[in-house]
Amino acid sequence: MIMKSGGEYPYLMEGFGPLLAYLYSWTTITVLKPSSFAIIALSCAEYASTPFYPGCTPPQVVIKCLAAACILIITVINCLSVKLAYRVQNFFTVAKLLIIVIIVVSGIVLLAQGNTQNLKDPFAGATTSFGAIGLAFYNGLWAYDGWNQLNFITEELKNPYRNLPLAIIIGIPLVTVCYIFVNIAYFSVMTPTELLQSPAVAVTFGDRVLYPLSWIVPLFVVFSTFGAANGSCFTAGRLTYVAGREGHMVRIMSYISVKRYTPSPALMFNGILSIIYIMPADINTLINYFSFAQWVFYGLTCLALIVMRFTRKELQRPVKVRVTPHHVDELNFCTAFAFICNHLADVEIINQYIQMILAYISPMRQKKVLF
């Protein structure tokens, strides 16, 4: 309906006006996209370093240095060439699917051999706290996030009326099936406690199932996370560029390299912020922080689609859902709103936010850095 790049940004602009779009652009560019990039880079670094520290967790300084190197390399790739960036994406996507097939087939073989004890009574000892259940949803939703990434580059797509819906229709079911089967495969050799305690679950799985070829698992997981980080960086630069073009960011963010046709200033800005984010925080803290902020804007975007059905009736809607009117947007909005309310109602989670903010501020105060 809206043929502009920037993800949720143009929808909020059309639905609610420039103020909310401005707030979204600054929140996403300074918090959401860099933290997402940092999370994936930390995962990549953790899997890359785990084989070198058998039996123990890699030092945080090693993980963060590797994550910073990953961010730097990906940022340079995206600044150099759009073609290079998507060729890197294609290569690592194939690698990702290959290791998923290996893990899933191994899990099916183990289950066929009778290794099903870890799948019995899966909710034994689980808590029924409303806040804990909500947080579990958040961590699960993080694994499925990314369904909106192509909307960040709508203006660069060939035939978006066909290819955008087609990519979503193929991508989301594929991710869902792969994710569920991979986790079932993990439980064929690990108990829930072992899975939680493992610093790199796929590495532990490979050590137990694929030895002496277990080294291929961390290698391909590094490929997988590197490709995901590349995709995150690619789309983040486009949002920053679009916001700069609309005057919602400093003008230099809207500049494009004359020779390479890449939004280099936007990409470099996102890379610098991502490196800053990996310094004080761990992956779980970043995921909790990211999920809350992201779902606020997902909910508002779904609400914008409902609002525009009354305020922007003249817009052409090439993709239509032939089911009960309004049901999809209302369901998405209500789901997002329920998760947000649950998140705000949990005192423990609010305390985590406060502690995280203090963790950022305290070192700055000690160094007398002025914001």
Tab-separated table of N, CA, C and O in Angstrom, residues 1 45 101 110 128 169 184 200 217 270 333 336 341 357:
chain	number	residue	atom	x	y	z
A	1	MET	N	0.823	-1.211	0.000
A	1	MET	CA	0.000	0.000	0.000
A	1	MET	C	0.855	1.257	0.000
A	1	MET	O	0.540	2.241	-0.657
A	45	ALA	N	29.914	-14.239	17.838
A	45	ALA	CA	31.192	-14.292	18.547
A	45	ALA	C	31.216	-15.410	19.578
A	45	ALA	O	32.247	-16.069	19.775
A	101	VAL	N	19.537	-28.511	8.140
A	101	VAL	CA	19.209	-29.846	7.632
A	101	VAL	C	20.024	-30.909	8.365
A	101	VAL	O	19.489	-31.961	8.764
A	110	LEU	N	17.973	-39.757	16.045
A	110	LEU	CA	18.035	-40.014	17.492
A	110	LEU	C	16.653	-40.291	18.068
A	110	LEU	O	16.495	-41.171	18.926
A	128	THR	N	4.089	-20.500	36.780
A	128	THR	CA	2.848	-20.010	36.183
A	128	THR	C	2.715	-18.501	36.349
A	128	THR	O	1.644	-17.947	36.174
A	169	ILE	N	5.423	-15.028	2.474
A	169	ILE	CA	4.664	-16.285	2.494
A	169	ILE	C	5.596	-17.490	2.546
A	169	ILE	O	5.310	-18.496	3.205
A	184	ILE	N	13.545	-29.377	18.689
A	184	ILE	CA	13.214	-30.774	19.007
A	184	ILE	C	14.468	-31.632	18.909
A	184	ILE	O	14.705	-32.515	19.748
A	200	ALA	N	26.661	-22.468	24.255
A	200	ALA	CA	26.381	-22.526	22.821
A	200	ALA	C	25.720	-23.871	22.543
A	200	ALA	O	26.388	-24.905	22.460
A	217	VAL	N	29.501	-27.802	13.221
A	217	VAL	CA	28.327	-27.118	13.780
A	217	VAL	C	28.646	-25.674	14.160
A	217	VAL	O	27.966	-24.751	13.692
A	270	ASN	N	25.231	3.304	12.307
A	270	ASN	CA	24.639	2.106	12.915
A	270	ASN	C	25.719	1.179	13.468
A	270	ASN	O	25.576	0.615	14.567
A	333	PHE	N	-2.585	-6.061	16.695
A	333	PHE	CA	-2.526	-4.939	17.623
A	333	PHE	C	-2.819	-5.401	19.048
A	333	PHE	O	-2.129	-5.028	19.997
A	336	ALA	N	0.168	-7.396	20.441
A	336	ALA	CA	1.264	-6.499	20.828
A	336	ALA	C	0.906	-5.727	22.091
A	336	ALA	O	1.726	-5.572	22.999
A	341	CYS	N	1.550	-4.505	27.914
A	341	CYS	CA	0.964	-4.340	29.255
A	341	CYS	C	1.546	-5.338	30.235
A	341	CYS	O	1.856	-5.006	31.386
A	357	ILE	N	19.967	0.759	32.623
A	357	ILE	CA	20.231	2.176	32.404
A	357	ILE	C	21.340	2.667	33.326
A	357	ILE	O	22.239	3.397	32.912
